[in-house]
Short mmCIF file of C-alpha atoms in Angstrom, two decimals:
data_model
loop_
_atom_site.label_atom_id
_atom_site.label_comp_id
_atom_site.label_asym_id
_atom_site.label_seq_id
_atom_site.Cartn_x
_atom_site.Cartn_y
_atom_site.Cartn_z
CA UNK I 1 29.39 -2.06 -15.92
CA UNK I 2 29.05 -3.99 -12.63
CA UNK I 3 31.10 -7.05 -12.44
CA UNK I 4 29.81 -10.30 -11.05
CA UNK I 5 29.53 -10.63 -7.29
CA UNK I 6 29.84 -14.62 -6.33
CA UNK I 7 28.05 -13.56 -2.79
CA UNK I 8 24.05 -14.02 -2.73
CA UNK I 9 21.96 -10.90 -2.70
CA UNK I 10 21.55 -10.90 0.74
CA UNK I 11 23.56 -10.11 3.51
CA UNK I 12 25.45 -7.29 5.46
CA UNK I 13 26.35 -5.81 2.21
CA UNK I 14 23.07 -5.26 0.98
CA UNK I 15 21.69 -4.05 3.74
CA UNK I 16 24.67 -1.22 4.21
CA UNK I 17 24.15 -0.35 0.60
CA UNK I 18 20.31 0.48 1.70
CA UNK I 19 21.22 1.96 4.51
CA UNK I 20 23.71 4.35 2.78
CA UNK I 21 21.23 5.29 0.19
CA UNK I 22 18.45 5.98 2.28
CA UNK I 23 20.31 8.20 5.02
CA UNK I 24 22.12 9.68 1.79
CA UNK I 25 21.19 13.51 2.40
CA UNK I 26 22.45 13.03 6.24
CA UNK I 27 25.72 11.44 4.70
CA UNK I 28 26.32 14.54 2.15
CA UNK I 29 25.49 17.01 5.14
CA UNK I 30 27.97 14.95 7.03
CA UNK I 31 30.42 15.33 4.76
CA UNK I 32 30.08 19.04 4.00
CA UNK I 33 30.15 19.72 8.11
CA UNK I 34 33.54 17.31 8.21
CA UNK I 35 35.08 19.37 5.24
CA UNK I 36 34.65 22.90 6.90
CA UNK I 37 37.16 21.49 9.99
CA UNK I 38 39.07 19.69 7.30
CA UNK I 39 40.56 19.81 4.64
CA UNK I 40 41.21 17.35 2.10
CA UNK I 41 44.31 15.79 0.64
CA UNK I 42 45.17 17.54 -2.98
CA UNK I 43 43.98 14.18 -4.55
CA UNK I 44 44.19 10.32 -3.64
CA UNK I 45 43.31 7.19 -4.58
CA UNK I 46 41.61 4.17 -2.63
CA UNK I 47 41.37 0.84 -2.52
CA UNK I 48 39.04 -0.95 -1.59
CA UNK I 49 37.67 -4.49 -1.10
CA UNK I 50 33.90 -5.80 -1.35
CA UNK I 51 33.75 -9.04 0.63
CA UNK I 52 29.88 -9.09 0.56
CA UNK I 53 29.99 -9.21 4.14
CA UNK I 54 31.75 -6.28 4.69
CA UNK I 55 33.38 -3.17 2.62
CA UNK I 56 36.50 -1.50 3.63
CA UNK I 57 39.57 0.31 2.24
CA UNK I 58 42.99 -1.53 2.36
CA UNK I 59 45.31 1.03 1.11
CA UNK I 60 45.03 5.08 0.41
CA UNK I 61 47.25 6.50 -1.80
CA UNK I 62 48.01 10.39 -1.63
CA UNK I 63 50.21 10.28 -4.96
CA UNK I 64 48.32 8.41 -7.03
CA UNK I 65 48.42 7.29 -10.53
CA UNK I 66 46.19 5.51 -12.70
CA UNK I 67 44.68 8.52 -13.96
CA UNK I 68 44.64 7.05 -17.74
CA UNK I 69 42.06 4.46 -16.50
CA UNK I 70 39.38 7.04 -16.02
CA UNK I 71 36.77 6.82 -18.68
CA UNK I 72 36.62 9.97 -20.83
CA UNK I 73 32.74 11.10 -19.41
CA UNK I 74 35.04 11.27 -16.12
CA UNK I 75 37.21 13.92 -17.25
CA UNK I 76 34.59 17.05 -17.11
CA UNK I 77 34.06 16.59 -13.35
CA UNK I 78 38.17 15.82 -12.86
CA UNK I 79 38.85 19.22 -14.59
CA UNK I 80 36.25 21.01 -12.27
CA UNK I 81 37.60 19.30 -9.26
CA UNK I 82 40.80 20.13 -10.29
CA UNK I 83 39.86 24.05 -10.52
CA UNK I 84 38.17 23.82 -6.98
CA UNK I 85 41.55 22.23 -5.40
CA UNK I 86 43.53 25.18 -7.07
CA UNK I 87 41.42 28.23 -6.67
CA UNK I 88 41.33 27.06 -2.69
CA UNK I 89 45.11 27.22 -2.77
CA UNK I 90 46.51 29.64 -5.47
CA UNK I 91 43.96 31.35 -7.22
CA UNK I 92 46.23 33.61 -9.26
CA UNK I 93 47.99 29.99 -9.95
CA UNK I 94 49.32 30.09 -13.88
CA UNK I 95 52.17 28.03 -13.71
CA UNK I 96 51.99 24.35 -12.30
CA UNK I 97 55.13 21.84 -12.43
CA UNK I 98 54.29 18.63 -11.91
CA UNK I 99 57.10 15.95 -10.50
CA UNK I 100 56.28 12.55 -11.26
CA UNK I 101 57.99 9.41 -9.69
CA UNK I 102 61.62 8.95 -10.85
CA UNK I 103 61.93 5.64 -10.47
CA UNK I 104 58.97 4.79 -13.20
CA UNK I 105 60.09 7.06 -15.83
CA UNK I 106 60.45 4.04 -18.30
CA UNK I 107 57.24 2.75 -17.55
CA UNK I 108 54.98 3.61 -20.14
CA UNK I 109 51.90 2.86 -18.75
CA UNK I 110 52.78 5.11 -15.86
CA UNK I 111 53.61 8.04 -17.82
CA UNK I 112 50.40 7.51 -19.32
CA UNK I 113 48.77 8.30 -15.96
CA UNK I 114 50.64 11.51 -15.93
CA UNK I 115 49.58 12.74 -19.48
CA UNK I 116 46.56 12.64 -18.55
CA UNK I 117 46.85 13.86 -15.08
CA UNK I 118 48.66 17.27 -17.34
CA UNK I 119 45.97 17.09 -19.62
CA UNK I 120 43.69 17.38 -16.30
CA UNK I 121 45.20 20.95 -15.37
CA UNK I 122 45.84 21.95 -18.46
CA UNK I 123 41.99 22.22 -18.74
CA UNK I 124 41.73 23.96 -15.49
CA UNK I 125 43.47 26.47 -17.07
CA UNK I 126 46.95 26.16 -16.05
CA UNK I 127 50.91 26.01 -18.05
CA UNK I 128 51.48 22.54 -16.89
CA UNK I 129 55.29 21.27 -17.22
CA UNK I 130 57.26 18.10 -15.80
CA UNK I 131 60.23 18.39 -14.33
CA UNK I 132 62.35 14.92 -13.04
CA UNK I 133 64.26 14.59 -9.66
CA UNK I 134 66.49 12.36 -11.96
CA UNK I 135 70.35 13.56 -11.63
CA UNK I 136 70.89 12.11 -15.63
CA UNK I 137 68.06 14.02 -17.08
CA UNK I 138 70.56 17.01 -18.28
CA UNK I 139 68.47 18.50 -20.90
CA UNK I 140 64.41 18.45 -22.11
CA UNK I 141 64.09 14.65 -22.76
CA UNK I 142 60.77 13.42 -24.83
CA UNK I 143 59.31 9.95 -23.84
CA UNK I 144 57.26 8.29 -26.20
CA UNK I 145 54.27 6.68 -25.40
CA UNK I 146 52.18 4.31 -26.75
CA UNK I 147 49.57 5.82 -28.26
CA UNK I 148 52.29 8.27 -30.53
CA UNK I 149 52.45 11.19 -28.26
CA UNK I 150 55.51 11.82 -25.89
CA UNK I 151 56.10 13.73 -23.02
CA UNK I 152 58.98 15.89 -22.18
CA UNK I 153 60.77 15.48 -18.99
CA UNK I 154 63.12 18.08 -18.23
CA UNK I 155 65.63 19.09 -15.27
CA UNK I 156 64.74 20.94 -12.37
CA UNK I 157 66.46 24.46 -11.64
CA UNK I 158 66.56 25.65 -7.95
CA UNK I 159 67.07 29.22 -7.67
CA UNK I 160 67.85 30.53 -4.03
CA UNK I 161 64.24 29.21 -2.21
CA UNK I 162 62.39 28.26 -5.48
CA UNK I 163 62.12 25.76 -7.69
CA UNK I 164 61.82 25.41 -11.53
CA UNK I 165 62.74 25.01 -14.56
CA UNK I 166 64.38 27.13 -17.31
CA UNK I 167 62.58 29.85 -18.31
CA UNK I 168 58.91 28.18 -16.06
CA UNK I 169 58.49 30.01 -12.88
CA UNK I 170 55.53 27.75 -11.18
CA UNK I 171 53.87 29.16 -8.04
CA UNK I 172 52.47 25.12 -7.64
CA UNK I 173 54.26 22.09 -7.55
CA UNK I 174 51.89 19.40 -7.87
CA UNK I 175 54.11 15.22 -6.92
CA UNK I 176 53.66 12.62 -8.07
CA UNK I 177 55.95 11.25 -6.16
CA UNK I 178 55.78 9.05 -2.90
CA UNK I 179 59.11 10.24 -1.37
CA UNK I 180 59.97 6.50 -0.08
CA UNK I 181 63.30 7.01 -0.37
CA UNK I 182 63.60 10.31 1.29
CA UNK I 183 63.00 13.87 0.44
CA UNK I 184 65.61 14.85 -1.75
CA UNK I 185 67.05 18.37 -1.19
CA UNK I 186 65.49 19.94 -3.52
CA UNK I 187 62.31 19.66 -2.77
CA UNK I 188 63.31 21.43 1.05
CA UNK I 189 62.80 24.71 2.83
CA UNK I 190 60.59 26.05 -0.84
CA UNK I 191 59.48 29.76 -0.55
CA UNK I 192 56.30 31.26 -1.66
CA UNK I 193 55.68 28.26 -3.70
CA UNK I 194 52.86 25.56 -2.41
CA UNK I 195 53.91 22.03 -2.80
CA UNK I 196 51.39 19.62 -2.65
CA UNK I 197 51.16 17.31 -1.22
CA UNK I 198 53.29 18.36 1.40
CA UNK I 199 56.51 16.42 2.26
CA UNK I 200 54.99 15.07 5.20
CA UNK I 201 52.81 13.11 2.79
CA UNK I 202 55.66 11.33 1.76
CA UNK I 203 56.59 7.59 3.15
CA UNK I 204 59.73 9.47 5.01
CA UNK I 205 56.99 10.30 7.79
CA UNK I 206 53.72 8.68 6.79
CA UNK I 207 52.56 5.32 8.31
CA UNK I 208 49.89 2.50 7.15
CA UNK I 209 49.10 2.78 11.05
CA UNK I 210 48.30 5.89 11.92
CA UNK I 211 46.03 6.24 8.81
CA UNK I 212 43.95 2.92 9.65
CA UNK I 213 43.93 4.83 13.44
CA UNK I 214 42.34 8.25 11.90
CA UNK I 215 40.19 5.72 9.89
CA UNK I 216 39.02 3.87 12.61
CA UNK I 217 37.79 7.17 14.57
CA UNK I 218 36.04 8.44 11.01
CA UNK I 219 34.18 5.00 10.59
CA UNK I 220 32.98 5.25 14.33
CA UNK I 221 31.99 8.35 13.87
CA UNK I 222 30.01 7.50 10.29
CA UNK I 223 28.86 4.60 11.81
CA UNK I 224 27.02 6.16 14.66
CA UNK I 225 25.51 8.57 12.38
CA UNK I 226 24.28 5.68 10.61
CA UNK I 227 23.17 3.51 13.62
CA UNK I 228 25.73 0.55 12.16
CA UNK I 229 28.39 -1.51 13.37
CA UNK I 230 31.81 0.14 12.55
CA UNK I 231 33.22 -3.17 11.82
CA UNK I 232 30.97 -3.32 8.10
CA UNK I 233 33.34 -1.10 7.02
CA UNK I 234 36.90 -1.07 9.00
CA UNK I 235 39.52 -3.29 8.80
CA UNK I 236 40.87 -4.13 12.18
CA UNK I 237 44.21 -3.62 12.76
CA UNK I 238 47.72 -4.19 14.91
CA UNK I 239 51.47 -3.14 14.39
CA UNK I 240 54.80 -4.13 15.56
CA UNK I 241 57.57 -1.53 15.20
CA UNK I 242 60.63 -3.64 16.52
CA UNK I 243 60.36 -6.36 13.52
CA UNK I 244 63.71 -8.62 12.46
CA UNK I 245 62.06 -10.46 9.85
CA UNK I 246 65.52 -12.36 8.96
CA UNK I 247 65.60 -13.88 12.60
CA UNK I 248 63.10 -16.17 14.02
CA UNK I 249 63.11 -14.50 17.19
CA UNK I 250 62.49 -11.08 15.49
CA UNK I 251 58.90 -12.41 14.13
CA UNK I 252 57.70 -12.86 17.47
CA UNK I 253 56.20 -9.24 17.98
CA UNK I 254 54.07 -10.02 14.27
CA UNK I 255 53.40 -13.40 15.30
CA UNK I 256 51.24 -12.67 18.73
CA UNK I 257 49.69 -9.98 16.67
CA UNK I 258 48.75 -12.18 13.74
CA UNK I 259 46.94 -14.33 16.73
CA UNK I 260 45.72 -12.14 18.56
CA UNK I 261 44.15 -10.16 15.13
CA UNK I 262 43.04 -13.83 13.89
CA UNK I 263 41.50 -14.39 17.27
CA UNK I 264 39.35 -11.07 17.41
CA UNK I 265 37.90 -11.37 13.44
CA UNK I 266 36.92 -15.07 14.12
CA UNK I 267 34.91 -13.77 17.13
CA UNK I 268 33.11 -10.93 14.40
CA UNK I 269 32.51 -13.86 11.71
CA UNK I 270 30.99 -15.95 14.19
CA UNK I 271 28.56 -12.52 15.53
CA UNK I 272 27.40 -12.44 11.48
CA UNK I 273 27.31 -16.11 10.89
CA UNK I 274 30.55 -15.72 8.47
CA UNK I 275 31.66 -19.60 7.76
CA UNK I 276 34.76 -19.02 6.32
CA UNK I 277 38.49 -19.22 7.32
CA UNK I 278 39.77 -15.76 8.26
CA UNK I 279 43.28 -14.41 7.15
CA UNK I 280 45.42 -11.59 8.26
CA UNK I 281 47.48 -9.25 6.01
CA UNK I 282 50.94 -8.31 7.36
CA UNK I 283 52.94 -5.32 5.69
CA UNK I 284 55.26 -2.54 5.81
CA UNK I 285 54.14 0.24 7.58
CA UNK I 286 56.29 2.44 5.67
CA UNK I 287 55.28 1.88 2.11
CA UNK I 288 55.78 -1.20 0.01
CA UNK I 289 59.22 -3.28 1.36
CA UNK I 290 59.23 -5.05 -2.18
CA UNK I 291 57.61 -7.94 -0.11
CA UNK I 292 54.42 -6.68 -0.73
CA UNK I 293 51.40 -7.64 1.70
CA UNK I 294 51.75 -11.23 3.13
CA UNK I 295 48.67 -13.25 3.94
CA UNK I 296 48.54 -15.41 6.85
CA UNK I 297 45.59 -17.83 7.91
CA UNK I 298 47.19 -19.36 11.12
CA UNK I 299 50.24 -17.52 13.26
CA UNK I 300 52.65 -20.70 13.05
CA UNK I 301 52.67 -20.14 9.20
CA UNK I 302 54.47 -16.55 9.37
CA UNK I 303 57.74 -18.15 8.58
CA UNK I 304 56.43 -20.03 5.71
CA UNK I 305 54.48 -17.01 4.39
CA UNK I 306 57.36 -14.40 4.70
CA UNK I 307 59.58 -17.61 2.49
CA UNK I 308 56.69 -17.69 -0.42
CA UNK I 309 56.70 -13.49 -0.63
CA UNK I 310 60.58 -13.56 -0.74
CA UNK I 311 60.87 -15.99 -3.35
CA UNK I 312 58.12 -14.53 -5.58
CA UNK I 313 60.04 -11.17 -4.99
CA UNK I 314 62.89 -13.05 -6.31
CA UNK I 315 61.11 -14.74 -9.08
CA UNK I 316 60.03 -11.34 -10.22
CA UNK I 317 63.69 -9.16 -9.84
CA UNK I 318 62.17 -7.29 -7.42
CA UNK I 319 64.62 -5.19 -4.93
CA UNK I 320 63.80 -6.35 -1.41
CA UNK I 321 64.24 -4.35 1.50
CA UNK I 322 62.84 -5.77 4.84
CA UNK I 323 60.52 -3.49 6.79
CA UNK I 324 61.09 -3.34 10.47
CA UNK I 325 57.70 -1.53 11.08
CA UNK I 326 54.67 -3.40 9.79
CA UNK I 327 50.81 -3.09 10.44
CA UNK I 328 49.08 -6.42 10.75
CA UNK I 329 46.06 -5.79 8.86
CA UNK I 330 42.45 -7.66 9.23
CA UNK I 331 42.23 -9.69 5.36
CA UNK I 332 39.34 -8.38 3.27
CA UNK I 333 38.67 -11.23 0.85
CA UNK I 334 37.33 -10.09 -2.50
CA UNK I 335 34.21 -11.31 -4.23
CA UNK I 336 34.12 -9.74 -7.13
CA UNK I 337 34.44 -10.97 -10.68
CA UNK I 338 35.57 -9.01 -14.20
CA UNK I 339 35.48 -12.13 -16.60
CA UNK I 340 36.20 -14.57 -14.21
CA UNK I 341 38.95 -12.79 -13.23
CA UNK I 342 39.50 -11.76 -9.26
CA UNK I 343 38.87 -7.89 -8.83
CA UNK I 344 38.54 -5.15 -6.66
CA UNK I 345 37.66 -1.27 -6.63
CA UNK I 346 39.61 1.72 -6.36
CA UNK I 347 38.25 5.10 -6.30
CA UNK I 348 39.99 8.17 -7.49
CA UNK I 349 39.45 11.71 -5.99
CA UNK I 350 40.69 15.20 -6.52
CA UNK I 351 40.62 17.67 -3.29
CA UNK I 352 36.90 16.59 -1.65
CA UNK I 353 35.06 15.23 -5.30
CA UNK I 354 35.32 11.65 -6.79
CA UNK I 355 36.50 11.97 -9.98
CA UNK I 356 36.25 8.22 -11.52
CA UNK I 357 37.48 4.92 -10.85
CA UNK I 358 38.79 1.22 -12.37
CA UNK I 359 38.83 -1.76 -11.03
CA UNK I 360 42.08 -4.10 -10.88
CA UNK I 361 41.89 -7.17 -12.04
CA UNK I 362 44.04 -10.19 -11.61
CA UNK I 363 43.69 -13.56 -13.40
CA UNK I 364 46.41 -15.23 -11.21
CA UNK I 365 45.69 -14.35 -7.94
CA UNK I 366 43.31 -15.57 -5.48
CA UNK I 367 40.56 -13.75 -3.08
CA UNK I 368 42.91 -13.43 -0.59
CA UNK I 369 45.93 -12.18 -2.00
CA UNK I 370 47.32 -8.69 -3.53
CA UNK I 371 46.09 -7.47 -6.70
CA UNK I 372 48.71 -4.43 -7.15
CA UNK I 373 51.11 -6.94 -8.32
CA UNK I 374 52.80 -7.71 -12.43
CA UNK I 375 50.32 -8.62 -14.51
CA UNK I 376 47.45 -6.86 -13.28
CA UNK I 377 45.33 -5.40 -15.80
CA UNK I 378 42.51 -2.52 -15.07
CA UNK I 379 39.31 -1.98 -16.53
CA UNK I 380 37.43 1.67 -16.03
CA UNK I 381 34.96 1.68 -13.35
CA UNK I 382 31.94 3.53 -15.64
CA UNK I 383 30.99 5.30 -12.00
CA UNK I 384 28.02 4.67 -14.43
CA UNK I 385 27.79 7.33 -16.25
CA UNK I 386 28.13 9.72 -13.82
CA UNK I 387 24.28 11.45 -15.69
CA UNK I 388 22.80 8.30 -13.80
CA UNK I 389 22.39 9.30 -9.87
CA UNK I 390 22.02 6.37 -7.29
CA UNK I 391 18.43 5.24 -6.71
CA UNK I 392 16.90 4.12 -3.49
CA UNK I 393 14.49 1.40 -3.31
CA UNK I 394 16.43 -0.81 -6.09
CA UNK I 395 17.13 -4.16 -5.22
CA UNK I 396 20.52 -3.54 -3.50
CA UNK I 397 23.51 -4.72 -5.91
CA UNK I 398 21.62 -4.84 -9.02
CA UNK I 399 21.96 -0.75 -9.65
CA UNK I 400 25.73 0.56 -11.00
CA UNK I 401 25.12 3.52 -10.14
CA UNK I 402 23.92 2.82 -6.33
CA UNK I 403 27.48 0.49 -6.00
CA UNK I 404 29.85 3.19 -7.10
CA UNK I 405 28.07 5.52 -4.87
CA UNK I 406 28.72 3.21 -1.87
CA UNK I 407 32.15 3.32 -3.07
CA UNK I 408 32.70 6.82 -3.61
CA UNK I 409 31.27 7.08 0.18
CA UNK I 410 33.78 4.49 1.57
CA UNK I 411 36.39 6.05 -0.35
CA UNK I 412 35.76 9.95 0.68
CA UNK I 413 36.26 8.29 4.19
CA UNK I 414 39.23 7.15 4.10
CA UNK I 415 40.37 10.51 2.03
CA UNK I 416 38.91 12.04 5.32
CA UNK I 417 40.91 10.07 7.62
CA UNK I 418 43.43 11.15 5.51
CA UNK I 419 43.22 14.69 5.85
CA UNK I 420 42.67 13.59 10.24
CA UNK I 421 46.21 12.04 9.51
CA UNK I 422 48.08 14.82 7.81
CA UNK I 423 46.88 17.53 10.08
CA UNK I 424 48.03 14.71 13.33
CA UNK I 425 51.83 15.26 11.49
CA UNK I 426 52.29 18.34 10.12
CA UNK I 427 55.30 19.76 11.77
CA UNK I 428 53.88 22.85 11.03
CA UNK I 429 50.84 23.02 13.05
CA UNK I 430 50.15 24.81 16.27
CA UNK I 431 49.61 22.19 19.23
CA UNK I 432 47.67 23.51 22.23
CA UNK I 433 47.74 21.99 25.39
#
């Protein structure tokens, strides 16, 4: 299924698809030569956002979830990229404990994701148990779910430099868990036991910035091998790291970067011949403040904006802490369509493979805004059956198979510039001068 694209068949979007599918053997060489200098995240999930004028990522995910949107002709090539990411690691691996996220352990739909992300190495040939960071989880607990099963989350057991649970050695310990508020002791100074991601995957020390930096230097680098503008598929971005966002005074910083960010996109629409109003995005640069991503067309409107995303925070009970780091983010409008119904992409991968994909979809929002918000609903992205291979020569848009390619290709970039990221902060590697 492709959904409906309100942008005519024409355009920079179409002519990048063409351009990706032609040069498509250079691309997969490109790819393979990038992988044996890096390597790749465990898995992660993009988004992404199809303007017709441009494609780009907004947000990559290294714990992600969503796993129980992948349509079942996905789950083959999940369980063989899920093999490939463990044999790299611990081949002799038999036991893997997997650590979801805490705070979401009532949310069905959530727990759904990790059943199936169990089920996932389970099939890979692994004794897959979940253990909680959650103090009041004394004893095995089962969950129900909605579809009659239940899972059973029981209590982790640290033994001197290990970590477990009764009577379930693991030599992996696969999270599912962002970290955003902090790495909790457990999860510290582990011995002869890989933890992936690693903790400096974790919101304590990641930042929105410094991944749209590595991004920036991966799409220059794509984009010369494909003789393109950059811009077709980077978001520009700026960041303020001093923010007060209580205090008039302490919006200043995000203010001149919201104008000079507005300034600098106008300038690009005008280049294509783009005659729309452009908007900024302005969020935490730690993570998700409860705010959530604010969208600004003019500078003087900050104050108004930051008002609107407190009081739907409000509306919706949602806990609120104010980031004082954000990343002022160039707004990627989306022009895609499930049922009438705004939507946008987001690719799934496991180590270097895409595995799958859904869109989100959201009936109440506009082009402009969030999608990741209540009420969002998500609808599998076929990745066309993945028996159908992209096609050259097909009038561009028209193909499933040749969109969700494109996709997968933006989305392995950013999972690059994520590996360019986590290799910038590990406080592990070697720096030579």
């Amino acid at each position: 299924m492709v959904p409906h694209l309100i942008t005519a068949l024409t355009g920079p979007i179409n002519e990048l698809e063409a351009r990706i599918l032609d040069s498509m053997p250079a691309i997969e060489r490109w790819f393979r030569l990038e992988w044996m200098e890096h390597t790749p995240p465990f898995y992660c999930s993009v988004d992404l956002r199809n303007a017709g004028f441009k494609l780009a990522p907004v947000d990559t995910n290294l714990f992600p979830g969503g796993f129980n949107n992948l349509t079942p002709e996905m789950l083959p090539l999940a369980v063989q990229a899920a093999m490939a990411a463990i044999e790299k690691i611990c081949p002799e691996a038999k036991n893997l404990l997997l650590i979801p996220e805490q705070a979401h352990t009532r949310n069905t739909f959530y727990l759904s994701s990790v059943q199936r992300l169990m089920r996932i190495f389970t099939q890979a040939g692994l004794n897959v148990r979940l253990g909680t960071l959650d103090d009041a989880v004394k004893a095995p607990t089962p969950v129900a779910l909605p579809d009659g099963s239940e899972l059973v989350l029981e209590p982790l057991l640290r033994t001197r430099g290990r970590l477990g649970l009764k009577d379930f050695d693991p030599c992996t310990i696969l999270l599912n868990n962002d970290l955003s508020e902090g790495v909790p002791r457990a999860l510290q100074h582990l011995h002869e036991q890989y933890l992936l991601p690693p903790l400096h995957a974790g919101w304590g020390v990641r930042r929105m910035s410094r991944h749209f930096q590595s991004y920036e230097e991966v799409a220059k680098k794509f984009a010369k091998l494909l003789g393109m503008d950059p811009w077709l598929i980077n978001p520009m971005f700026g960041q303020c790291t001093e923010v007060n966002p209580g205090d008039a005074a302490g919006l200043d910083c995000v203010q001149t970067n919201v104008d000079a960010l507005l300034t600098k996109v106008r300038r690009k629409y005008k280049e294509y011949g783009i005659n729309e109003k452009p908007f900024v995005v302005v969020k935490a640069d730690t993570g998700n403040d409860g705010l959530g991503p604010v969208t600004v067309r003019d500078a003087k409107d900050l104050g108004e904006a930051y008002a609107r995303a407190r009081a739907r925070a409000a509306a919706s009970n949602v806990a609120v802490t104010e980031a004082t780091q954000v990343i002022i983010q160039e707004g990627v409008p989306t022009y895609e369509r499930v049922n009438d119904a705004v939507a946008e992409p987001v690719v799934t991968m496991i180590d270097r493979y895409v595995v799958g994909g859904y869109y989100r979809v959201h009936a109440e929002r506009g082009v402009d805004e969030n999608l990741n918000a209540p009420g969002a609903r998500y609808v599998p992205l076929a990745f066309a059956g993945s028996h159908h291979l992209p096609r050259a020569g097909e009038k561009p848009g028209a193909n499933a198979p040749n969109r969700f390619y494109m996709y997968g290709v933006i989305g392995r970039l950013a999972m690059l510039a994520a590996s360019y990221e986590l290799e910038a902060t590990d406080p592990d590697a070697e720096v030579y001068e």
